[in-house]
PDB file of C-alpha atoms and ligand atoms in Angstrom:
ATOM      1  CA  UNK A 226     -29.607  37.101 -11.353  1.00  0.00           C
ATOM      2  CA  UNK A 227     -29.539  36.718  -7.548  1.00  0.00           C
ATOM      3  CA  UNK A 228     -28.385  33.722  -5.739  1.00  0.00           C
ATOM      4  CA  UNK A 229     -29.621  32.740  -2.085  1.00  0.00           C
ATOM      5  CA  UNK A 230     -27.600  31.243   0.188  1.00  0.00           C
ATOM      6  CA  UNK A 231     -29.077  28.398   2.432  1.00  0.00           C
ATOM      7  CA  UNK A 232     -27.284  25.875   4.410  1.00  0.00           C
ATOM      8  CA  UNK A 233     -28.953  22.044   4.252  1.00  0.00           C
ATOM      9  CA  UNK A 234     -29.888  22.844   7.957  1.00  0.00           C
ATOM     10  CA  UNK A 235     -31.964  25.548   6.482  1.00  0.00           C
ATOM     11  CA  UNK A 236     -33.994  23.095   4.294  1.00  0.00           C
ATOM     12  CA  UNK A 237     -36.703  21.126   5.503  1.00  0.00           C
ATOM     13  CA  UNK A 238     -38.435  18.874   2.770  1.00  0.00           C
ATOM     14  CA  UNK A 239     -39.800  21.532   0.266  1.00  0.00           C
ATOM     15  CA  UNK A 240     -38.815  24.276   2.692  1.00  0.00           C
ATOM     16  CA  UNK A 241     -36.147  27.232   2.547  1.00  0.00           C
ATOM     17  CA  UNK A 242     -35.096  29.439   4.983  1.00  0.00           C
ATOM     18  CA  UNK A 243     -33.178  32.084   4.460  1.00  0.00           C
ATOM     19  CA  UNK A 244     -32.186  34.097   7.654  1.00  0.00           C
ATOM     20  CA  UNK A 245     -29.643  37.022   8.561  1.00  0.00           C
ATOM     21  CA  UNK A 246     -27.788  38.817   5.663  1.00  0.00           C
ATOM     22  CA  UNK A 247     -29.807  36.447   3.045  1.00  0.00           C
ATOM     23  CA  UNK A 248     -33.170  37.498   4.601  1.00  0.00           C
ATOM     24  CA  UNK A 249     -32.093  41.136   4.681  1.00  0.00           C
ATOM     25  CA  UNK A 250     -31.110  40.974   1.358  1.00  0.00           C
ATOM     26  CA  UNK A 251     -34.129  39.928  -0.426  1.00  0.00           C
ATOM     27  CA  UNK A 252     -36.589  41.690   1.976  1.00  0.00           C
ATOM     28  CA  UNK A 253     -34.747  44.729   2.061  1.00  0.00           C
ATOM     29  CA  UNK A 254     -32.457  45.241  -0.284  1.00  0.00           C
ATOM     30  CA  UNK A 255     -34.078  43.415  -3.549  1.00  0.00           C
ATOM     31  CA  UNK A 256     -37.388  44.382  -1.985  1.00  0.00           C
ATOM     32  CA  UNK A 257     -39.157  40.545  -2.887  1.00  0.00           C
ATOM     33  CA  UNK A 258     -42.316  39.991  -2.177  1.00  0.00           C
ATOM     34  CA  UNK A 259     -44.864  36.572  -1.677  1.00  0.00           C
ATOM     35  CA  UNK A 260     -44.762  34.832  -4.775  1.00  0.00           C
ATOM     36  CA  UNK A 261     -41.611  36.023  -6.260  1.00  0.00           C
ATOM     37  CA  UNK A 262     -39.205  33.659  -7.441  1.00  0.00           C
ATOM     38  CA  UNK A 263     -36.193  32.941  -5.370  1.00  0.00           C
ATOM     39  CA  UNK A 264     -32.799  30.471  -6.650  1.00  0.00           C
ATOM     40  CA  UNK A 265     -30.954  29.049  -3.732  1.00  0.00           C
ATOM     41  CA  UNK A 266     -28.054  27.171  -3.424  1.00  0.00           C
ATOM     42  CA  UNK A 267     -26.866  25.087  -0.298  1.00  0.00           C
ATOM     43  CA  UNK A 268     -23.719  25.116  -0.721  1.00  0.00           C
ATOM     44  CA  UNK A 269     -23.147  21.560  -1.068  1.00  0.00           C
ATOM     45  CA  UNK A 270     -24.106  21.716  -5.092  1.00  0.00           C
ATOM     46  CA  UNK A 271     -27.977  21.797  -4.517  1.00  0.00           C
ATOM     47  CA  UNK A 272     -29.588  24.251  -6.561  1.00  0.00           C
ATOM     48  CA  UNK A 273     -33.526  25.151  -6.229  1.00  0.00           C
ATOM     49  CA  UNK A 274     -35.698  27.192  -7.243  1.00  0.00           C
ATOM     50  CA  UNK A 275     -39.740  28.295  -5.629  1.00  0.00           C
ATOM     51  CA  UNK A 276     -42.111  31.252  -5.116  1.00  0.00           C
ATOM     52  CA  UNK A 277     -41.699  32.924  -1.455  1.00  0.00           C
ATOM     53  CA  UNK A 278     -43.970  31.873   0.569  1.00  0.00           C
ATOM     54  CA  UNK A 279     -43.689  34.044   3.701  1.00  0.00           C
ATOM     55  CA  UNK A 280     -41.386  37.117   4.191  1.00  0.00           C
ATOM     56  CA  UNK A 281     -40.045  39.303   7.161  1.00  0.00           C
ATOM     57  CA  UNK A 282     -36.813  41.520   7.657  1.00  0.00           C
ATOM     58  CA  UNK A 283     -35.843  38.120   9.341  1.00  0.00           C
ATOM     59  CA  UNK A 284     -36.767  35.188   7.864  1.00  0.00           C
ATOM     60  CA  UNK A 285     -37.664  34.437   3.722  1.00  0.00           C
ATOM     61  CA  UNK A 286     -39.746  31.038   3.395  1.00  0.00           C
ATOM     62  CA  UNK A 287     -38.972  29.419   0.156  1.00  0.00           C
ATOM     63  CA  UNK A 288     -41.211  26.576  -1.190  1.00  0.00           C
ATOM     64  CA  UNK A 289     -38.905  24.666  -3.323  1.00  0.00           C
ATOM     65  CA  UNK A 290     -40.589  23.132  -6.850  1.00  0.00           C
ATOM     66  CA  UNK A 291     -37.334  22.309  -9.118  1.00  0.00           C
ATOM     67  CA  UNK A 292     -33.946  20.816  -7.445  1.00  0.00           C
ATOM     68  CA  UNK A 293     -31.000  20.329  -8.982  1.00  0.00           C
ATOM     69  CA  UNK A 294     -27.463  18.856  -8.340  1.00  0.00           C
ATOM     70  CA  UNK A 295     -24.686  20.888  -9.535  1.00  0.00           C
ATOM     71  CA  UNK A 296     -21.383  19.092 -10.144  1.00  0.00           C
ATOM     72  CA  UNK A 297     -18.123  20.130 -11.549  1.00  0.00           C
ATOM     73  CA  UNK A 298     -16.266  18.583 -14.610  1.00  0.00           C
ATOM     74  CA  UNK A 299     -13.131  17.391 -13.148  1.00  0.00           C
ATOM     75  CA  UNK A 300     -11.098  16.877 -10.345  1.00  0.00           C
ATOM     76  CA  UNK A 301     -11.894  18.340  -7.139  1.00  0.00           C
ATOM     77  CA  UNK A 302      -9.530  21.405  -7.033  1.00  0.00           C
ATOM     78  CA  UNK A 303      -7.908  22.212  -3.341  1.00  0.00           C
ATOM     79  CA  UNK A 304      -6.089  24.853  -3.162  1.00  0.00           C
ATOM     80  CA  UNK A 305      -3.200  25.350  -0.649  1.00  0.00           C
ATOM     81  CA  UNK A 306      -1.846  28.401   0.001  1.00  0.00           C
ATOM     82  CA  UNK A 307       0.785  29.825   2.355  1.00  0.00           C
ATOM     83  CA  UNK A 308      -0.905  32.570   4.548  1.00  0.00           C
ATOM     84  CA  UNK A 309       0.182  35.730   3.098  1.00  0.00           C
ATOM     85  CA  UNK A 310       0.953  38.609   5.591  1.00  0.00           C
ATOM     86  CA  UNK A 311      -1.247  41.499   3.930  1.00  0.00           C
ATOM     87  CA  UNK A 312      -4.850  41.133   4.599  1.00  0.00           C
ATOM     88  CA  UNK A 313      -6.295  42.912   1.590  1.00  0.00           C
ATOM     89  CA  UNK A 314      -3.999  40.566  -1.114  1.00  0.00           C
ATOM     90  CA  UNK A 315      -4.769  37.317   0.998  1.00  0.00           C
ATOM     91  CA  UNK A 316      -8.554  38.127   0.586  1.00  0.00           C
ATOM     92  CA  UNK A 317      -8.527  38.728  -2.970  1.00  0.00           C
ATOM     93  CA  UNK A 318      -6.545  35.112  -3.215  1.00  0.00           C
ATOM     94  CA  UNK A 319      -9.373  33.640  -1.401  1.00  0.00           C
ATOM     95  CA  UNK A 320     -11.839  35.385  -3.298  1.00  0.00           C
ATOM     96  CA  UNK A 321     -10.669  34.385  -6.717  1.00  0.00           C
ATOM     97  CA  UNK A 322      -9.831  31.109  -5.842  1.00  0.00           C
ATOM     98  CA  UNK A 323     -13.795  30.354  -5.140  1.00  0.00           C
ATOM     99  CA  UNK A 324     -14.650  32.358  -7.759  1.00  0.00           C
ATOM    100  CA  UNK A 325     -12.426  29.861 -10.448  1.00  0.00           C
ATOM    101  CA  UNK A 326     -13.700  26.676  -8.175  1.00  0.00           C
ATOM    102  CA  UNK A 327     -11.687  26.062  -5.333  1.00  0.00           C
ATOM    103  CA  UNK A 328     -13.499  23.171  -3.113  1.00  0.00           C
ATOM    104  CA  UNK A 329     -11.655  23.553   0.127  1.00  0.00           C
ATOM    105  CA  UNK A 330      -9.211  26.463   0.886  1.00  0.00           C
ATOM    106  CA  UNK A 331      -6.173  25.192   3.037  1.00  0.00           C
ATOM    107  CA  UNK A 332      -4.034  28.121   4.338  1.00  0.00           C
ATOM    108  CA  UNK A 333      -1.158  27.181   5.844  1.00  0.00           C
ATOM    109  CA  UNK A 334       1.993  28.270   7.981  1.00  0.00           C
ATOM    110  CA  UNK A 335       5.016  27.722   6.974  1.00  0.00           C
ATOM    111  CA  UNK A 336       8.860  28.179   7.475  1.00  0.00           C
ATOM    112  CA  UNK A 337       8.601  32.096   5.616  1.00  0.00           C
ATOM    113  CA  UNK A 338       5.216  33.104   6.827  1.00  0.00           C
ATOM    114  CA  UNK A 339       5.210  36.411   8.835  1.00  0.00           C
ATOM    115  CA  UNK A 340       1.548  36.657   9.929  1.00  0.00           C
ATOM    116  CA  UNK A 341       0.434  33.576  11.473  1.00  0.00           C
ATOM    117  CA  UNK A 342      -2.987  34.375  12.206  1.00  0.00           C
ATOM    118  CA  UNK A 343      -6.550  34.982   9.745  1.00  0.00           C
ATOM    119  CA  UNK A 344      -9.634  36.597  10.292  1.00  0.00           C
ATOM    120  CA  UNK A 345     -11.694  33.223   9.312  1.00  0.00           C
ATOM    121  CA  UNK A 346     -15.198  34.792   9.964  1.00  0.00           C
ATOM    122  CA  UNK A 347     -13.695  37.164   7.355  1.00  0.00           C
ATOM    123  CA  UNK A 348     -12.656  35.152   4.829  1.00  0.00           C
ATOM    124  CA  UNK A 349     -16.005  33.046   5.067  1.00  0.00           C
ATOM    125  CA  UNK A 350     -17.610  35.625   3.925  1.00  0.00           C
ATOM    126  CA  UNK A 351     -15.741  36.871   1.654  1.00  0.00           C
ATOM    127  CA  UNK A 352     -16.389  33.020   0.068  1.00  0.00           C
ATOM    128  CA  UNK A 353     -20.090  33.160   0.426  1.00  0.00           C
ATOM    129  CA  UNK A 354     -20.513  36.087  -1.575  1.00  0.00           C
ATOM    130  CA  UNK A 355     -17.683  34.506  -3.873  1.00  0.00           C
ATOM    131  CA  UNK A 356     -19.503  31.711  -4.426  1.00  0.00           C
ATOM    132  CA  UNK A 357     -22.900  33.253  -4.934  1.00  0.00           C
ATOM    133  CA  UNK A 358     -21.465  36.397  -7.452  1.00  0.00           C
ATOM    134  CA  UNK A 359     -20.077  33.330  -9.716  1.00  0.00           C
ATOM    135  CA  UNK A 360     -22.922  31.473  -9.706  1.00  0.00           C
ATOM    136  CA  UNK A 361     -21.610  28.174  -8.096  1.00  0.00           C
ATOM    137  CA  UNK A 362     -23.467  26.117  -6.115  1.00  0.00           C
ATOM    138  CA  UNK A 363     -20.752  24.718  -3.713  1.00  0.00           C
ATOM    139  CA  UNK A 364     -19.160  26.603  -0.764  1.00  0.00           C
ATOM    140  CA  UNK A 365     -15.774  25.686   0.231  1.00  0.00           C
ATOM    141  CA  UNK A 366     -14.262  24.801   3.156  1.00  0.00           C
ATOM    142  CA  UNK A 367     -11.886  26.633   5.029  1.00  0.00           C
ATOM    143  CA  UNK A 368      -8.947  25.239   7.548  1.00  0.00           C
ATOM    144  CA  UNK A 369      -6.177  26.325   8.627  1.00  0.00           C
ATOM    145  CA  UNK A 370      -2.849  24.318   9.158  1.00  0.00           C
ATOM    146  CA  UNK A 371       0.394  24.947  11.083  1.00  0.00           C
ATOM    147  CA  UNK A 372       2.924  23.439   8.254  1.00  0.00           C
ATOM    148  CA  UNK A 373       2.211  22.646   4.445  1.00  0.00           C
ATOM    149  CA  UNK A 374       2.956  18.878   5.906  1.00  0.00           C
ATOM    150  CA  UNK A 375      -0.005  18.687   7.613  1.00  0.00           C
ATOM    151  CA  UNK A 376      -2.035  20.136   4.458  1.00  0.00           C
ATOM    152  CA  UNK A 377      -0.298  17.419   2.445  1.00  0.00           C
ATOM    153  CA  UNK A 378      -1.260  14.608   5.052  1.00  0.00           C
ATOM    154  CA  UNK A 379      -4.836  16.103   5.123  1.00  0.00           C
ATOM    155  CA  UNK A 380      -5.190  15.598   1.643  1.00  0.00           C
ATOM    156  CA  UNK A 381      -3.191  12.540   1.004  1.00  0.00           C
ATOM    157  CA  UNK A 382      -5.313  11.054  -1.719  1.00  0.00           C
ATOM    158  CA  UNK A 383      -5.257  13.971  -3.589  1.00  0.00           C
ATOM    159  CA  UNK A 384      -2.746  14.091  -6.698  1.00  0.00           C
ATOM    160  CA  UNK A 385      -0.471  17.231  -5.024  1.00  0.00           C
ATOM    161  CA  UNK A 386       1.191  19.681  -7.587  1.00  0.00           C
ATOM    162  CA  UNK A 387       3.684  22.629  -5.608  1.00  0.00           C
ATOM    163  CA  UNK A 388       4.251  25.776  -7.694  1.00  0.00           C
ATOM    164  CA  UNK A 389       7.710  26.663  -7.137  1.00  0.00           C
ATOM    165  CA  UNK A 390      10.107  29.514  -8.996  1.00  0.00           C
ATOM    166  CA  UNK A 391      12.847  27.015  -9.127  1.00  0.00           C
ATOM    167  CA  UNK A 392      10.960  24.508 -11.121  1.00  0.00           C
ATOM    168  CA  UNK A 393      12.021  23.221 -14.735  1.00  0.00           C
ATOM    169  CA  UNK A 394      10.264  25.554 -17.141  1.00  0.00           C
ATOM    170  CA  UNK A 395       9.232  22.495 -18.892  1.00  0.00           C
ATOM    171  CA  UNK A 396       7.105  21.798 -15.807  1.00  0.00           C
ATOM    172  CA  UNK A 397       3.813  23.714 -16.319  1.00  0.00           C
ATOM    173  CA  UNK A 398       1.001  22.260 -15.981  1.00  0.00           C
ATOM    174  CA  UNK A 399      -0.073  21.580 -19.517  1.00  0.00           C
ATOM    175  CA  UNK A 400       2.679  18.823 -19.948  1.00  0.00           C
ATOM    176  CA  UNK A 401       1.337  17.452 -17.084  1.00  0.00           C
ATOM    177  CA  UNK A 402       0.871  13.401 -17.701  1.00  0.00           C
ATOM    178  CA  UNK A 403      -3.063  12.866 -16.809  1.00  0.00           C
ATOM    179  CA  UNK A 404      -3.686  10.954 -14.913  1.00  0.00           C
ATOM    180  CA  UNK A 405      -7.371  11.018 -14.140  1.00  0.00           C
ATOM    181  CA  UNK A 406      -7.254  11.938 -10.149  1.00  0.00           C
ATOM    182  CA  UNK A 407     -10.390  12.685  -8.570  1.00  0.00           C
ATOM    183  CA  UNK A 408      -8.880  15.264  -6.455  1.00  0.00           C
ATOM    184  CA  UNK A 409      -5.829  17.809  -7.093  1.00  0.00           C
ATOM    185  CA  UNK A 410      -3.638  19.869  -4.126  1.00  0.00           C
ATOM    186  CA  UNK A 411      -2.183  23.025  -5.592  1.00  0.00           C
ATOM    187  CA  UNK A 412       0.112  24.704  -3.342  1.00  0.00           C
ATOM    188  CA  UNK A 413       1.578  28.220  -3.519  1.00  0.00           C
ATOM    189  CA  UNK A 414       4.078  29.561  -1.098  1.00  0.00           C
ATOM    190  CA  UNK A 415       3.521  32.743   1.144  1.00  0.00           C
ATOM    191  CA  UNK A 416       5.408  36.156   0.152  1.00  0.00           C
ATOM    192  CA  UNK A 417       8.707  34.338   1.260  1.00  0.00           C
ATOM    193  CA  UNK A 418       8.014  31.666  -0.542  1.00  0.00           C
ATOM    194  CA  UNK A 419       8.782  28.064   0.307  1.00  0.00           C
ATOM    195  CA  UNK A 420      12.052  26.917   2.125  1.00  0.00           C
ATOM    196  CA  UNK A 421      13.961  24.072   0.717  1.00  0.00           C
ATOM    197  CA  UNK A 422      13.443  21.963   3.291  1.00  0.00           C
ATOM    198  CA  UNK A 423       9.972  22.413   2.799  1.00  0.00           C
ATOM    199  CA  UNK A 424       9.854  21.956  -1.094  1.00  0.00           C
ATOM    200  CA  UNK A 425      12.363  18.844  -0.668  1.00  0.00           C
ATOM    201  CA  UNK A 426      10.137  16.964   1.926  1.00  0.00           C
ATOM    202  CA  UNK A 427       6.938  17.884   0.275  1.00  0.00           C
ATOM    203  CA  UNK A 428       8.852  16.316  -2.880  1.00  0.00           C
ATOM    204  CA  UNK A 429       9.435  13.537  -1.034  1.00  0.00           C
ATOM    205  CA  UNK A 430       6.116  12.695   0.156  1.00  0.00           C
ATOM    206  CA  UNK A 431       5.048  13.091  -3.688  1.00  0.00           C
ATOM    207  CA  UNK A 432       4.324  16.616  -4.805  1.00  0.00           C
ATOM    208  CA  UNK A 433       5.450  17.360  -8.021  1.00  0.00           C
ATOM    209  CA  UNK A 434       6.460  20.463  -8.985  1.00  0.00           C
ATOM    210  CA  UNK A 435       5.277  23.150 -10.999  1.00  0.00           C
ATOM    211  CA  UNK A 436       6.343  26.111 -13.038  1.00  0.00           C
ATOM    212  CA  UNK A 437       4.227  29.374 -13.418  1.00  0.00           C
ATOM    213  CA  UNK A 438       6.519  30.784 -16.145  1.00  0.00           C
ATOM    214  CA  UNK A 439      10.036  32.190 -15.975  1.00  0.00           C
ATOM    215  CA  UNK A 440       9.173  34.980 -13.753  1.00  0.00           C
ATOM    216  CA  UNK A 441       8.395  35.807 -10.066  1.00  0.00           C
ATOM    217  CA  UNK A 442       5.329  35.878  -9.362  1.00  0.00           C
ATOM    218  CA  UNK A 443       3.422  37.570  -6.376  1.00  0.00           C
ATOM    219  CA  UNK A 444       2.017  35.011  -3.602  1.00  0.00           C
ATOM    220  CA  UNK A 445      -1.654  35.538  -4.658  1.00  0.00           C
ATOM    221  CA  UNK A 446      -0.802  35.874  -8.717  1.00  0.00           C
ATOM    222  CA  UNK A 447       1.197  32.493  -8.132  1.00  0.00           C
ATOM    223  CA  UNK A 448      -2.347  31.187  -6.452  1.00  0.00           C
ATOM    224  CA  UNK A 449      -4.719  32.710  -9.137  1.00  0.00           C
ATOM    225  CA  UNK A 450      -2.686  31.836 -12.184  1.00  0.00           C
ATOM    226  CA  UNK A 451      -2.430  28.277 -10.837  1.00  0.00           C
ATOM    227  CA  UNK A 452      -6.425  27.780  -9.956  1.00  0.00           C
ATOM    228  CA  UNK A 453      -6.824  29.364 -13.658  1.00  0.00           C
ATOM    229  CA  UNK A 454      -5.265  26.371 -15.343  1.00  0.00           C
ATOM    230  CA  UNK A 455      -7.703  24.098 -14.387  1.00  0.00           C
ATOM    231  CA  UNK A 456     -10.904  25.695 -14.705  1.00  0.00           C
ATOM    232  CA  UNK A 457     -13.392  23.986 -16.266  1.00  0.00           C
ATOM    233  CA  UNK A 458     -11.023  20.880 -17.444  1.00  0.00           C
TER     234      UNK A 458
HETATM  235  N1  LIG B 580      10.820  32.642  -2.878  1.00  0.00           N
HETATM  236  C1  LIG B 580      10.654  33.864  -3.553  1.00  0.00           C
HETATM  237  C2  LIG B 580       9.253  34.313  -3.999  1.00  0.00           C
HETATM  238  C3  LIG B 580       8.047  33.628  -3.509  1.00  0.00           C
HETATM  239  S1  LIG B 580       6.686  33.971  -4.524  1.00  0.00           S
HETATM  240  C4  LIG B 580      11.341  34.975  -2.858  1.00  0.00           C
HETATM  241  O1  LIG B 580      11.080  35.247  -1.680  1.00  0.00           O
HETATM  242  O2  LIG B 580      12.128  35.586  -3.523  1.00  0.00           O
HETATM  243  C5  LIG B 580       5.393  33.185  -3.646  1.00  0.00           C
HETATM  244  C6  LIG B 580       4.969  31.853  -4.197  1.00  0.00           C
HETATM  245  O3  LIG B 580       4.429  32.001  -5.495  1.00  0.00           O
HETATM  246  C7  LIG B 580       6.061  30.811  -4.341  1.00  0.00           C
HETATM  247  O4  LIG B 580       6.278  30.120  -3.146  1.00  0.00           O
HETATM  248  C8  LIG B 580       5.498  29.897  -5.429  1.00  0.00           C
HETATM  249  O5  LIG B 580       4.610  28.957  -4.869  1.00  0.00           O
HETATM  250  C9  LIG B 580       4.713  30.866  -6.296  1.00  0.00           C
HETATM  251  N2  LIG B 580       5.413  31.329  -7.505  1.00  0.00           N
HETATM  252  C10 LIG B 580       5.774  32.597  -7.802  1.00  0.00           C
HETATM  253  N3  LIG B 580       6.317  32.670  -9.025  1.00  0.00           N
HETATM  254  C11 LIG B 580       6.302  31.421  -9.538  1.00  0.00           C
HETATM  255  C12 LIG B 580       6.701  30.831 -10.800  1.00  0.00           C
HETATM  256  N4  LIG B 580       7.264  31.547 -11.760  1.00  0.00           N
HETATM  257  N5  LIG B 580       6.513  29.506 -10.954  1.00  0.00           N
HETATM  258  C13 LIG B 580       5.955  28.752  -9.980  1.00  0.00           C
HETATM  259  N6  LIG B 580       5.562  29.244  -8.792  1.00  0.00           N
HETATM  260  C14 LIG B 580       5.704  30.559  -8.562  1.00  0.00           C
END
């Protein structure tokens, strides 16, 4: 199955159109023709589904018979992650964490990161096709932020768990106490992980702390394993 990527601005009452990459795609690529049946998501958890109406290398018309609105079980996951200084491991972060259902991606500088600076046009695509290889219907957001303080105020109604290697064992996320939050931070630190001034003031304006299991993990295993704890929950 193919998914279609089409932003709201791209829908006009019962109209979709794709454009760019997405029109390339299916005129080119998947070779569609008038009347085939196209599934596009807007990335804000609308799902349709219509015959193509009108097709060029540059523009697919959709007409739209069957909408949907996708939404997740669960609390709105954010995921927080120091930027890591290796392109190629920071984009797979980003890739699984859409793929497992990130909402809004929030990389951040911090005290121990060496590269201060990401390809964002990168990364955004990197989620698009994320998004539309797993089948979701929501595209997150991306920001960046100079300190994981100013991802914590960003997010200060979210319920904020910090995955640090110093944390009690005891402290995984399954003995977690619920506590039915609409939204959930989960930080991981760069490579260099977090300083303690960092982990002690994000402590203090309320993270808790997490454990990923006695060992070290690498920056982007530390992110994965701790989006994979709360998929589907
Ligand atoms: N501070 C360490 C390693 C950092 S690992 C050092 O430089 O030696 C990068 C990030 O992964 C950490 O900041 C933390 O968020 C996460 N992480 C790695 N292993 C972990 C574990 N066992 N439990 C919880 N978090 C972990």
């Amino acid at each position: 199955m193919n998914i279609f990527y089409a932003p709201p601005s791209h829908i006009n009452g019962n109209i979709a159109e794709l454009e760019g990459q997405e029109a390339r795609h299916a005129s080119r690529v998947l070779r569609a023709r008038e009347g085939d049946y196209l599934t596009i998501v807007d990335g804000r958890g609308g799902r349709y589904k219509g015959p193509i109406q009108r097709i060029s290398r540059k523009s697919v018309q959709i007409r739209l018979e069957k909408r949907e609105q996708v939404s997740d079980p669960g609390p709105e996951l954010i995921l927080g992650m120091g930027i890591i200084k290796k392109r190629d491991r920071l984009e797979f972060a980003v890739e699984k964490a859409v793929e497992l259902g990130a909402r809004h991606l929030a990389l951040f500088r911090s005290e121990h990161t060496v590269k201060k600076n990401v390809r964002s046009d990168r990364l955004e695509a990197i989620m698009l096709s994320a998004m539309k290889q797993s089948l979701r219907s929501w595209l997150p957001s991306l920001m960046v932020f100079n300190s994981v303080e100013e991802v914590m105020r960003h997010y200060q109604d979210a319920r904020c768990l910090m995955a640090h290697e110093k944390a009690d064992r005891e402290a995984g996320v399954d003995n977690l106490a619920a506590a039915g939050e609409k939204r959930l931070l989960l930080l991981t630190g760069p490579e260099g992980g977090f300083s303690p001034e960092e982990v002690e003031r994000a402590v203090e304006s309320g993270a808790e702390l997490v454990s990923l299991g006695e060992y070290r993990l690498r920056a982007e295993t530390a992110a994965v394993t701790l989006m994979s704890q709360f998929i589907d929950r």
